[in-house]
XYZ file of C-alpha atoms in Angstrom:
69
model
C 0.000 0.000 0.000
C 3.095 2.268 -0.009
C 5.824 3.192 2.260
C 4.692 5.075 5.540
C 6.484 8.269 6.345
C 6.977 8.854 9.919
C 7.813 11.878 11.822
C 8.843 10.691 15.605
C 6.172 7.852 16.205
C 3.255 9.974 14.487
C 2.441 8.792 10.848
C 2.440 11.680 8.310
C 2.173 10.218 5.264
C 2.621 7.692 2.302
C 4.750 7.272 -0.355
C 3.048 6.052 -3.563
C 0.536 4.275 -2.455
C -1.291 1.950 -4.635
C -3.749 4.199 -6.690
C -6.651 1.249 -6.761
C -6.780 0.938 -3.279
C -6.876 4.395 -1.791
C -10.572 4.520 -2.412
C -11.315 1.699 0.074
C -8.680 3.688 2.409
C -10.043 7.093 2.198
C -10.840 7.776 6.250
C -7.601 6.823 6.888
C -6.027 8.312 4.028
C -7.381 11.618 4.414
C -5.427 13.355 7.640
C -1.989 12.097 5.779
C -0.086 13.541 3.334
C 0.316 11.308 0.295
C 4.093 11.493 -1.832
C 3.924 10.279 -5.536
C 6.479 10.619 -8.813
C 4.673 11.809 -11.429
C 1.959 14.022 -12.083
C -0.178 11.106 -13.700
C -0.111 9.325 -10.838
C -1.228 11.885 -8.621
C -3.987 12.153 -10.843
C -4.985 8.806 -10.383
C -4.766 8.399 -6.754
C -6.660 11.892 -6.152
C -9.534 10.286 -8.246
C -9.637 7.890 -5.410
C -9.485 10.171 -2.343
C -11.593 12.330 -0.732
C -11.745 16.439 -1.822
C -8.953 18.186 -0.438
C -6.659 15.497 0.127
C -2.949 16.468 0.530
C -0.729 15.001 -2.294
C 2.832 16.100 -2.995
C 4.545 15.388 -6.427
C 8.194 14.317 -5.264
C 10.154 14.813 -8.292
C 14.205 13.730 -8.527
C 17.289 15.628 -7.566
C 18.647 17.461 -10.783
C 21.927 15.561 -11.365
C 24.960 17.298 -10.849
C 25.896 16.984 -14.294
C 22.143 18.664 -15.590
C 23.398 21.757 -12.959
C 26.754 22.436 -14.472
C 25.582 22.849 -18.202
């Protein structure tokens, strides 16, 4: 169902959770903040949530290489 993201003991969130089974999660879902790749996905899984859920689009470190050009 994803990775759990933990600040302390308190859960704050998921890491790309499965889009096809956030909509049976939603109560639980909802209070969390939800971390996915790309924007397609995030489309998916907030198809499956409730309104206003919080979902981040964590997108890769520009290479070192890509920041010297």
């Amino acid at each position: 169902m994803g990775v759990p993201v933990y600040v302390g003991v308190t859960l704050y969130g998921v890491v790309c959770p499965v889009a096809r089974r956030t909509a049976a999660l939603q109560d639980r879902l909802a209070p969390l903040v939800i971390f996915v790749a790309p924007e397609a996905e995030r489309r998916r899984i907030a198809a499956q949530t409730k309104p206003g859920q919080k979902i981040e689009i964590v997108r890769p470190p520009r290479s070192s290489q890509a920041a010297h050009r």
